[in-house]
C-alpha cells in the first residue's frame, strides 16, 4: 500500500440519550487528556480534522470529535424520522454527557464552537465538576439574530446553497481558499432542516443571559475565544459574557471568523496552543 | 489607538461618494469577465434595485447576466427586491481586507449600514451570487479608498 493513511480513526459508539439508543460516529487521535470537540450548527465533526492531526496536541491530548445525532454520519434516532428536528439545551447537554460516559472519559476537556460554544457555557453552569476545563469558541450567553431561519428549510429554496451562503460571510476574508470551501461544503451537505433545528437551541431555547454569573472557574477553568470577523457571535458578545464570569479568560482571535478550526487551521493553532498548554500546566501542578 | 476613538459606525476606510458610485458602475463589465459567476446565476431572472443608498441603480438580470443597469429613479420602474448600502459601507466592503463587521452584505444590514427590502426570494435563492456580484469591485481594484 502506497497511499498516506492519516492516523485519525473513526468508529461508532452506541449511546443512550433520553431513553433511546443513538449510533454516534466519532473520530479520534492521540493519547492523554481527553479533549472532546463539538462542531457548529448545521455541520459535522470534519471541522476538527486539522486539530485531530496536530502532532503536538495529540502527544498530550486524546482528541475526539463526534457527529451530533442528525449530523454527518450519526443518523437521526430511529423513532425520530419524519419529525421536525429541534435541538434543546437539555437534549444537547444530555447528548454530550452521555457520549463522554459511553466512552468512559475521565473528566474530559470539552471544546465547542458556536452552538458548541454556547452549550459549553451550560456545561459550566450545571456540570462543571465533570470536566477538566471548558473551551468556548465563538461563544456568548446570547447574540442578536441577523436573519430569519425560516429561509433555511423550505421547498423553493435549496437548503444546502442557502445555508452555506448565509454562513460564508462569517468566515474572515483572505484566509486559505480551500479551507473556506471545505468549511462551506459541510453546510452544503447538512440534512434538510438540521441547521434550522440547531438554531432553535441557539436562538430560542439556549438563552443563558442571567445564568452565567454562577459559573465557578475554580471548579472548572473556562476559556472563551472569538474571531474578530464573527459578526454573529461578535467579540463584544464574548467579552460581555466573559466580563460577567469572574476568572474566565477571553481572547479575540485576529483574522478569524466563526469557524476558526476549519476556516484557517494555522491561524487558529496560534490561539489554541497557549490554551491547551495552560490546561496541561494546571495538570502538572 | 485610533480604533478606540472611532465610533462603531464611523466610516472605517476613507472614501468619496463619487468614487463609490463610479466603482459600482463597473460591475456589469466585471461580471462579463467572470463567466463562472454569471453561470452560477443561469437560473436567475430578476429586476432589482442595488447600490449606494445615495444613488441606487435599477439592475435587470437575465440568466445571470446584467442586461441593463440604470441610475434610479426611473419613471414607474418596479423592482422585486432592493439592497442598498451607504457609500461608506460599500467602500469598506470593497477594501482589499475589509474591516471586521463590514465584510459581508448581511454584516452590513446587521450594523444598520445597509437595507434589504421587498420580495427576498430571488435574493435568497442566489445569495452567494449576489454577495459575489456586489464584491466584484474589490477583486478588480483592491477597493476604492
Tab-separated table of C-alpha atoms in Angstrom:
chain	number	residue	atom	x	y	z
A	1	UNK	CA	0.000	0.000	0.000
A	2	UNK	CA	1.481	3.331	-1.048
A	3	UNK	CA	-1.172	5.849	-0.034
A	4	UNK	CA	-0.737	8.007	3.037
A	5	UNK	CA	-3.138	6.877	5.765
A	6	UNK	CA	-3.970	9.522	8.326
A	7	UNK	CA	-3.755	8.482	11.986
A	8	UNK	CA	-7.356	9.568	12.640
A	9	UNK	CA	-9.568	6.580	13.488
A	10	UNK	CA	-13.358	6.725	13.054
A	11	UNK	CA	-15.774	4.405	14.864
A	12	UNK	CA	-19.384	4.196	16.055
A	13	UNK	CA	-20.462	4.068	19.668
A	14	UNK	CA	-23.987	3.229	20.811
A	15	UNK	CA	-25.150	5.868	23.262
A	16	UNK	CA	-28.429	6.010	25.130
A	17	UNK	CA	-29.750	9.559	25.044
A	18	UNK	CA	-33.079	10.474	26.613
A	19	UNK	CA	-34.220	6.848	26.561
A	20	UNK	CA	-33.203	5.917	23.028
A	21	UNK	CA	-30.086	4.315	21.630
A	22	UNK	CA	-28.196	6.557	19.200
A	23	UNK	CA	-25.440	5.258	16.936
A	24	UNK	CA	-22.897	8.054	17.132
A	25	UNK	CA	-19.939	8.417	14.831
A	26	UNK	CA	-16.732	9.791	16.285
A	27	UNK	CA	-13.144	10.238	15.205
A	28	UNK	CA	-10.117	10.328	17.441
A	29	UNK	CA	-6.361	10.555	17.536
A	30	UNK	CA	-3.761	10.963	20.250
A	31	UNK	CA	-3.427	9.990	23.858
A	32	UNK	CA	-3.550	11.752	27.186
A	33	UNK	CA	-6.178	14.146	28.480
A	34	UNK	CA	-9.472	13.533	26.653
A	35	UNK	CA	-10.402	16.589	24.573
A	36	UNK	CA	-13.939	16.332	23.171
A	37	UNK	CA	-14.699	18.706	20.286
A	38	UNK	CA	-18.183	19.932	19.342
A	39	UNK	CA	-18.963	21.090	15.803
A	40	UNK	CA	-21.020	24.118	14.800
A	41	UNK	CA	-24.726	24.160	13.973
A	42	UNK	CA	-25.630	22.502	10.678
A	43	UNK	CA	-22.228	20.931	10.075
A	44	UNK	CA	-20.297	17.946	11.456
A	45	UNK	CA	-17.103	16.832	13.138
A	46	UNK	CA	-14.976	17.030	9.997
A	47	UNK	CA	-14.430	20.648	11.033
A	48	UNK	CA	-11.896	19.354	13.565
A	49	UNK	CA	-9.733	17.286	11.255
A	50	UNK	CA	-6.751	19.626	11.440
A	51	UNK	CA	-6.724	19.598	15.227
A	52	UNK	CA	-7.066	15.794	15.134
A	53	UNK	CA	-3.918	15.607	13.027
A	54	UNK	CA	-1.821	18.018	15.081
A	55	UNK	CA	1.289	16.116	16.183
A	56	UNK	CA	1.988	18.340	19.150
A	57	UNK	CA	-1.542	18.442	20.563
A	58	UNK	CA	-2.122	14.716	20.111
A	59	UNK	CA	1.002	13.918	22.118
A	60	UNK	CA	-0.764	15.224	25.218
A	61	UNK	CA	-4.447	15.015	24.359
A	62	UNK	CA	-6.747	12.268	23.159
A	63	UNK	CA	-8.621	14.450	20.684
A	64	UNK	CA	-12.148	13.194	19.987
A	65	UNK	CA	-14.736	14.763	17.681
A	66	UNK	CA	-18.230	13.316	17.231
A	67	UNK	CA	-21.098	13.975	14.876
A	68	UNK	CA	-24.191	15.006	16.807
A	69	UNK	CA	-27.262	12.853	16.104
A	70	UNK	CA	-28.836	14.038	12.800
A	71	UNK	CA	-25.416	15.318	11.611
A	72	UNK	CA	-22.641	13.856	9.467
A	73	UNK	CA	-22.508	10.081	9.873
A	74	UNK	CA	-24.681	10.000	13.009
A	75	UNK	CA	-28.202	9.265	11.804
A	76	UNK	CA	-31.340	10.546	13.495
A	77	UNK	CA	-32.619	8.336	16.310
A	78	UNK	CA	-34.809	5.547	14.840
A	79	UNK	CA	-38.014	6.937	16.337
A	80	UNK	CA	-37.461	10.447	15.026
A	81	UNK	CA	-37.513	10.037	11.254
A	82	UNK	CA	-40.273	12.223	9.886
A	83	UNK	CA	-40.408	14.523	12.871
A	84	UNK	CA	-39.110	18.077	12.962
A	85	UNK	CA	-35.638	18.282	14.453
A	86	UNK	CA	-35.184	20.812	17.248
A	87	UNK	CA	-32.101	20.920	19.424
A	88	UNK	CA	-32.752	21.928	23.020
A	89	UNK	CA	-30.462	22.901	25.857
A	90	UNK	CA	-31.453	19.820	27.832
A	91	UNK	CA	-31.089	17.444	24.872
A	92	UNK	CA	-27.737	18.870	23.821
A	93	UNK	CA	-26.372	18.710	27.368
A	94	UNK	CA	-27.610	15.130	27.767
A	95	UNK	CA	-26.015	14.120	24.452
A	96	UNK	CA	-22.565	15.406	25.404
A	97	UNK	CA	-22.641	13.845	28.868
A	98	UNK	CA	-23.922	10.526	27.524
A	99	UNK	CA	-21.246	10.433	24.834
A	100	UNK	CA	-18.483	11.120	27.368
A	101	UNK	CA	-19.897	8.441	29.690
A	102	UNK	CA	-20.215	5.922	26.851
A	103	UNK	CA	-16.510	6.314	26.103
A	104	UNK	CA	-15.652	6.215	29.808
A	105	UNK	CA	-13.824	9.528	29.656
A	106	UNK	CA	-12.360	10.779	32.915
A	107	UNK	CA	-13.147	14.472	33.345
A	108	UNK	CA	-12.577	15.421	29.712
A	109	UNK	CA	-11.889	18.876	28.382
A	110	UNK	CA	-14.753	19.949	26.123
A	111	UNK	CA	-14.203	22.486	23.370
A	112	UNK	CA	-17.214	23.597	21.347
A	113	UNK	CA	-17.727	26.136	18.586
A	114	UNK	CA	-20.800	28.326	18.006
A	115	UNK	CA	-23.716	26.254	19.363
A	116	UNK	CA	-20.942	24.104	20.797
A	117	UNK	CA	-19.542	27.200	22.467
A	118	UNK	CA	-22.930	28.109	23.889
A	119	UNK	CA	-23.523	24.638	25.320
A	120	UNK	CA	-20.057	24.714	26.892
A	121	UNK	CA	-21.359	27.614	28.991
A	122	UNK	CA	-24.279	25.475	30.075
A	123	UNK	CA	-21.907	22.651	30.995
A	124	UNK	CA	-20.001	25.171	33.108
A	125	UNK	CA	-23.224	26.268	34.801
A	126	UNK	CA	-24.686	22.842	35.501
A	127	UNK	CA	-21.930	20.210	35.401
A	128	UNK	CA	-18.594	21.943	35.920
A	129	UNK	CA	-17.148	19.243	38.161
A	130	UNK	CA	-17.468	16.626	35.415
A	131	UNK	CA	-14.962	18.463	33.243
A	132	UNK	CA	-11.268	19.311	33.491
A	133	UNK	CA	-11.620	22.513	31.505
A	134	UNK	CA	-14.117	24.047	29.098
A	135	UNK	CA	-13.328	25.999	25.939
A	136	UNK	CA	-15.973	28.020	24.121
A	137	UNK	CA	-15.171	29.202	20.615
A	138	UNK	CA	-17.474	31.863	19.209
A	139	UNK	CA	-19.385	31.602	22.476
A	140	UNK	CA	-21.646	34.033	24.277
A	141	UNK	CA	-24.635	33.856	26.567
A	142	UNK	CA	-26.764	35.360	23.774
A	143	UNK	CA	-26.351	37.163	20.488
A	144	UNK	CA	-28.607	39.237	18.299
A	145	UNK	CA	-30.230	37.357	15.357
A	146	UNK	CA	-29.331	38.688	11.926
A	147	UNK	CA	-31.600	36.674	9.593
A	148	UNK	CA	-34.867	34.745	9.583
A	149	UNK	CA	-34.190	30.997	9.959
A	150	UNK	CA	-37.389	30.210	8.023
A	151	UNK	CA	-35.275	30.600	4.852
A	152	UNK	CA	-33.177	27.577	5.827
A	153	UNK	CA	-35.765	24.896	5.160
A	154	UNK	CA	-38.426	25.482	2.518
A	155	UNK	CA	-39.025	23.595	-0.699
A	156	UNK	CA	-38.488	26.550	-3.026
A	157	UNK	CA	-35.018	27.402	-1.727
A	158	UNK	CA	-32.068	24.992	-1.961
A	159	UNK	CA	-31.195	24.284	1.663
A	160	UNK	CA	-27.537	23.462	1.114
A	161	UNK	CA	-26.909	26.523	-1.019
A	162	UNK	CA	-28.675	28.988	1.254
A	163	UNK	CA	-27.136	27.608	4.467
A	164	UNK	CA	-23.638	27.829	3.001
A	165	UNK	CA	-24.240	31.280	1.517
A	166	UNK	CA	-25.551	32.644	4.799
A	167	UNK	CA	-22.571	31.469	6.834
A	168	UNK	CA	-19.994	32.307	4.156
A	169	UNK	CA	-19.873	35.859	5.463
A	170	UNK	CA	-18.861	34.600	8.891
A	171	UNK	CA	-15.512	33.423	7.515
A	172	UNK	CA	-12.735	36.005	7.733
A	173	UNK	CA	-11.667	37.416	4.348
A	174	UNK	CA	-8.387	36.405	2.732
A	175	UNK	CA	-7.953	33.124	4.577
A	176	UNK	CA	-6.945	29.903	2.796
A	177	UNK	CA	-9.348	29.415	-0.120
A	178	UNK	CA	-9.554	25.625	0.126
A	179	UNK	CA	-10.288	25.778	3.858
A	180	UNK	CA	-13.080	28.240	3.130
A	181	UNK	CA	-14.596	25.909	0.534
A	182	UNK	CA	-14.299	22.917	2.834
A	183	UNK	CA	-15.990	24.779	5.681
A	184	UNK	CA	-18.892	25.697	3.423
A	185	UNK	CA	-19.063	22.181	1.979
A	186	UNK	CA	-20.110	20.920	5.415
A	187	UNK	CA	-23.092	23.269	5.276
A	188	UNK	CA	-23.996	22.206	1.758
A	189	UNK	CA	-24.177	18.593	2.970
A	190	UNK	CA	-26.409	19.028	6.013
A	191	UNK	CA	-29.771	17.254	6.184
A	192	UNK	CA	-32.952	19.230	5.489
A	193	UNK	CA	-33.889	21.469	8.395
A	194	UNK	CA	-30.934	20.436	10.552
A	195	UNK	CA	-29.189	23.805	10.606
A	196	UNK	CA	-32.526	25.416	11.373
A	197	UNK	CA	-33.193	22.875	14.125
A	198	UNK	CA	-29.812	23.564	15.715
A	199	UNK	CA	-30.574	27.262	15.676
A	200	UNK	CA	-33.704	26.625	17.730
A	201	UNK	CA	-31.282	25.977	20.583
A	202	UNK	CA	-29.165	28.976	19.645
A	203	UNK	CA	-31.960	31.478	19.165
A	204	UNK	CA	-34.843	30.305	21.318
A	205	UNK	CA	-34.089	27.655	23.927
A	206	UNK	CA	-30.484	28.386	24.837
A	207	UNK	CA	-30.576	31.981	26.066
A	208	UNK	CA	-28.183	31.908	29.015
A	209	UNK	CA	-28.353	35.572	29.961
A	210	UNK	CA	-28.571	35.942	33.707
A	211	UNK	CA	-27.234	32.432	34.369
A	212	UNK	CA	-23.515	32.587	33.546
A	213	UNK	CA	-22.676	34.630	36.628
A	214	UNK	CA	-22.948	31.416	38.652
A	215	UNK	CA	-20.061	29.774	36.820
A	216	UNK	CA	-17.230	28.829	39.175
A	217	UNK	CA	-13.962	28.694	37.237
A	218	UNK	CA	-12.250	27.219	40.281
A	219	UNK	CA	-14.354	24.106	39.763
A	220	UNK	CA	-13.544	24.107	36.042
A	221	UNK	CA	-11.419	26.655	34.137
A	222	UNK	CA	-13.249	28.404	31.300
A	223	UNK	CA	-11.652	29.825	28.164
A	224	UNK	CA	-13.577	31.849	25.571
A	225	UNK	CA	-12.049	32.649	22.176
A	226	UNK	CA	-13.840	34.503	19.383
A	227	UNK	CA	-12.755	35.511	15.886
A	228	UNK	CA	-12.700	39.229	15.155
A	229	UNK	CA	-14.648	38.657	11.902
A	230	UNK	CA	-17.508	36.785	13.565
A	231	UNK	CA	-20.441	39.156	13.213
A	232	UNK	CA	-22.888	36.522	14.511
A	233	UNK	CA	-21.236	35.950	17.884
A	234	UNK	CA	-19.204	39.133	17.954
A	235	UNK	CA	-16.103	39.719	20.054
A	236	UNK	CA	-18.220	42.185	22.007
A	237	UNK	CA	-20.753	39.404	22.772
A	238	UNK	CA	-17.980	37.169	24.079
A	239	UNK	CA	-16.229	39.904	26.058
A	240	UNK	CA	-19.534	40.920	27.633
A	241	UNK	CA	-20.200	37.305	28.619
A	242	UNK	CA	-16.676	36.830	29.991
A	243	UNK	CA	-16.907	40.056	31.981
A	244	UNK	CA	-19.772	38.528	33.942
A	245	UNK	CA	-17.832	35.371	34.834
A	246	UNK	CA	-15.049	36.053	37.353
A	247	UNK	CA	-11.870	34.314	36.244
A	248	UNK	CA	-12.997	33.432	32.712
A	249	UNK	CA	-10.261	34.022	30.138
A	250	UNK	CA	-11.343	35.704	26.908
A	251	UNK	CA	-9.357	36.115	23.704
A	252	UNK	CA	-10.219	37.867	20.445
A	253	UNK	CA	-8.597	35.995	17.558
A	254	UNK	CA	-7.438	38.218	14.724
A	255	UNK	CA	-8.007	37.252	11.072
A	256	UNK	CA	-10.505	34.570	12.073
A	257	UNK	CA	-14.275	34.339	11.888
A	258	UNK	CA	-16.935	31.935	13.158
A	259	UNK	CA	-15.172	28.688	12.152
A	260	UNK	CA	-11.605	29.113	13.411
A	261	UNK	CA	-10.626	25.430	13.456
A	262	UNK	CA	-11.695	24.785	9.865
A	263	UNK	CA	-11.522	28.145	8.067
A	264	UNK	CA	-7.878	28.816	8.930
A	265	UNK	CA	-6.326	25.982	10.973
A	266	UNK	CA	-2.851	27.525	11.143
A	267	UNK	CA	-4.134	30.832	12.443
A	268	UNK	CA	-6.373	29.039	14.959
A	269	UNK	CA	-3.417	26.998	16.151
A	270	UNK	CA	-1.637	30.162	17.289
A	271	UNK	CA	-4.516	30.939	19.628
A	272	UNK	CA	-5.496	27.498	20.888
A	273	UNK	CA	-1.950	26.285	21.592
A	274	UNK	CA	-1.474	28.529	24.665
A	275	UNK	CA	-4.877	27.469	25.995
A	276	UNK	CA	-4.076	23.776	25.704
A	277	UNK	CA	-0.664	24.430	27.239
A	278	UNK	CA	-2.319	26.226	30.147
A	279	UNK	CA	-4.564	23.204	30.720
A	280	UNK	CA	-1.540	20.909	30.622
A	281	UNK	CA	0.370	23.124	33.034
A	282	UNK	CA	-2.511	23.009	35.514
A	283	UNK	CA	-2.401	19.199	35.430
A	284	UNK	CA	1.261	19.239	36.339
A	285	UNK	CA	0.868	21.463	39.373
B	1	UNK	CA	-5.296	53.789	19.355
B	2	UNK	CA	-7.308	55.316	16.559
B	3	UNK	CA	-9.786	52.429	16.579
B	4	UNK	CA	-10.627	53.140	20.214
B	5	UNK	CA	-11.516	56.712	19.345
B	6	UNK	CA	-13.670	55.745	16.398
B	7	UNK	CA	-17.378	55.218	16.833
B	8	UNK	CA	-18.928	51.893	15.881
B	9	UNK	CA	-20.431	53.324	12.699
B	10	UNK	CA	-17.753	55.787	11.698
B	11	UNK	CA	-16.508	55.097	8.150
B	12	UNK	CA	-13.658	52.616	8.634
B	13	UNK	CA	-11.915	53.476	5.364
B	14	UNK	CA	-11.599	56.843	3.571
B	15	UNK	CA	-13.870	57.240	0.541
B	16	UNK	CA	-15.756	59.670	-1.638
B	17	UNK	CA	-19.335	59.055	-2.730
B	18	UNK	CA	-18.448	59.768	-6.355
B	19	UNK	CA	-15.729	57.126	-6.322
B	20	UNK	CA	-18.099	54.579	-4.817
B	21	UNK	CA	-20.728	55.269	-7.469
B	22	UNK	CA	-18.111	55.046	-10.215
B	23	UNK	CA	-16.895	51.709	-8.841
B	24	UNK	CA	-20.441	50.371	-8.702
B	25	UNK	CA	-20.922	51.260	-12.382
B	26	UNK	CA	-18.075	48.874	-13.271
B	27	UNK	CA	-19.969	45.815	-12.009
B	28	UNK	CA	-21.670	44.884	-15.350
B	29	UNK	CA	-18.310	44.843	-17.155
B	30	UNK	CA	-16.671	42.926	-14.325
B	31	UNK	CA	-19.462	40.335	-14.482
B	32	UNK	CA	-18.932	39.874	-18.229
B	33	UNK	CA	-15.343	38.913	-17.419
B	34	UNK	CA	-16.416	36.456	-14.690
B	35	UNK	CA	-18.075	33.661	-16.631
B	36	UNK	CA	-18.184	31.325	-13.625
B	37	UNK	CA	-20.176	33.823	-11.569
B	38	UNK	CA	-22.587	34.518	-14.429
B	39	UNK	CA	-23.023	30.759	-14.872
B	40	UNK	CA	-23.989	30.391	-11.195
B	41	UNK	CA	-26.831	32.797	-11.904
B	42	UNK	CA	-28.065	30.968	-15.002
B	43	UNK	CA	-31.482	30.293	-13.447
B	44	UNK	CA	-31.888	33.894	-12.271
B	45	UNK	CA	-34.138	36.462	-13.943
B	46	UNK	CA	-34.894	39.476	-11.773
B	47	UNK	CA	-35.237	43.240	-11.769
B	48	UNK	CA	-33.761	44.648	-8.586
B	49	UNK	CA	-32.506	47.871	-7.061
B	50	UNK	CA	-28.874	47.741	-5.934
B	51	UNK	CA	-26.072	50.032	-4.982
B	52	UNK	CA	-25.154	53.040	-2.893
B	53	UNK	CA	-28.068	54.387	-0.864
B	54	UNK	CA	-27.307	57.844	-2.243
B	55	UNK	CA	-27.513	56.638	-5.849
B	56	UNK	CA	-29.012	53.177	-6.329
B	57	UNK	CA	-29.358	51.529	-9.747
B	58	UNK	CA	-32.127	49.534	-11.384
B	59	UNK	CA	-30.395	46.300	-12.384
B	60	UNK	CA	-32.008	43.877	-14.842
B	61	UNK	CA	-30.559	40.376	-14.644
B	62	UNK	CA	-31.407	37.687	-17.195
B	63	UNK	CA	-29.905	34.189	-16.936
B	64	UNK	CA	-27.333	35.551	-14.518
B	65	UNK	CA	-26.162	38.344	-16.825
B	66	UNK	CA	-26.768	42.054	-16.310
B	67	UNK	CA	-28.638	43.190	-19.412
B	68	UNK	CA	-29.444	46.696	-18.198
B	69	UNK	CA	-28.377	48.999	-15.373
B	70	UNK	CA	-29.850	52.459	-14.992
B	71	UNK	CA	-29.484	55.005	-12.181
B	72	UNK	CA	-32.630	55.441	-10.088
B	73	UNK	CA	-35.129	56.945	-10.243
B	74	UNK	CA	-36.552	55.645	-13.496
B	75	UNK	CA	-40.154	56.683	-14.033
B	76	UNK	CA	-42.507	53.941	-12.790
B	77	UNK	CA	-39.800	51.236	-12.925
B	78	UNK	CA	-40.539	48.482	-10.409
B	79	UNK	CA	-38.199	46.083	-8.636
B	80	UNK	CA	-38.611	42.823	-6.688
B	81	UNK	CA	-36.021	43.469	-4.017
B	82	UNK	CA	-33.607	46.216	-3.088
B	83	UNK	CA	-30.217	46.044	-1.389
B	84	UNK	CA	-28.857	49.500	-0.654
B	85	UNK	CA	-25.786	50.293	1.402
B	86	UNK	CA	-24.227	53.547	2.498
B	87	UNK	CA	-21.267	54.659	0.366
B	88	UNK	CA	-19.081	54.225	3.460
B	89	UNK	CA	-20.238	50.618	3.770
B	90	UNK	CA	-19.548	49.801	0.118
B	91	UNK	CA	-16.123	51.426	0.312
B	92	UNK	CA	-15.327	49.241	3.315
B	93	UNK	CA	-16.866	46.128	1.704
B	94	UNK	CA	-14.651	46.615	-1.343
B	95	UNK	CA	-11.469	47.151	0.639
B	96	UNK	CA	-8.723	44.625	-0.051
B	97	UNK	CA	-9.036	43.452	3.573
B	98	UNK	CA	-12.496	44.620	4.613
B	99	UNK	CA	-12.698	45.661	8.245
B	100	UNK	CA	-14.455	43.209	10.574
B	101	UNK	CA	-18.191	43.726	10.546
B	102	UNK	CA	-18.039	45.482	7.172
B	103	UNK	CA	-17.045	42.399	5.169
B	104	UNK	CA	-20.400	40.812	4.282
B	105	UNK	CA	-23.718	42.044	2.882
B	106	UNK	CA	-25.587	40.765	5.927
B	107	UNK	CA	-22.985	42.077	8.352
B	108	UNK	CA	-23.821	45.472	6.864
B	109	UNK	CA	-27.561	45.024	7.351
B	110	UNK	CA	-26.952	43.853	10.939
B	111	UNK	CA	-24.982	47.002	11.748
B	112	UNK	CA	-27.556	49.224	10.045
B	113	UNK	CA	-25.300	50.275	7.174
B	114	UNK	CA	-27.452	48.578	4.529
B	115	UNK	CA	-31.123	47.827	3.962
B	116	UNK	CA	-32.740	44.794	2.363
B	117	UNK	CA	-36.331	45.268	1.219
B	118	UNK	CA	-39.020	43.772	-0.972
B	119	UNK	CA	-39.555	40.173	-2.084
B	120	UNK	CA	-36.366	38.494	-0.890
B	121	UNK	CA	-36.930	35.152	-2.638
B	122	UNK	CA	-34.641	35.801	-5.640
B	123	UNK	CA	-32.018	37.262	-3.332
B	124	UNK	CA	-32.065	34.251	-1.002
B	125	UNK	CA	-32.105	31.628	-3.752
B	126	UNK	CA	-28.992	33.293	-5.169
B	127	UNK	CA	-27.448	34.660	-2.001
B	128	UNK	CA	-23.833	33.750	-2.765
B	129	UNK	CA	-24.264	35.053	-6.310
B	130	UNK	CA	-25.331	38.461	-5.009
B	131	UNK	CA	-22.586	38.524	-2.367
B	132	UNK	CA	-20.004	37.822	-5.054
B	133	UNK	CA	-21.604	40.135	-7.618
B	134	UNK	CA	-21.547	43.104	-5.264
B	135	UNK	CA	-17.972	42.236	-4.228
B	136	UNK	CA	-16.623	42.397	-7.801
B	137	UNK	CA	-15.077	45.885	-7.417
B	138	UNK	CA	-12.988	44.508	-4.526
B	139	UNK	CA	-11.304	41.936	-6.713
B	140	UNK	CA	-10.746	44.270	-9.632
B	141	UNK	CA	-9.256	47.300	-7.939
B	142	UNK	CA	-8.461	46.384	-4.365
B	143	UNK	CA	-11.081	48.821	-3.184
B	144	UNK	CA	-11.928	52.452	-3.783
B	145	UNK	CA	-10.153	54.117	-0.913
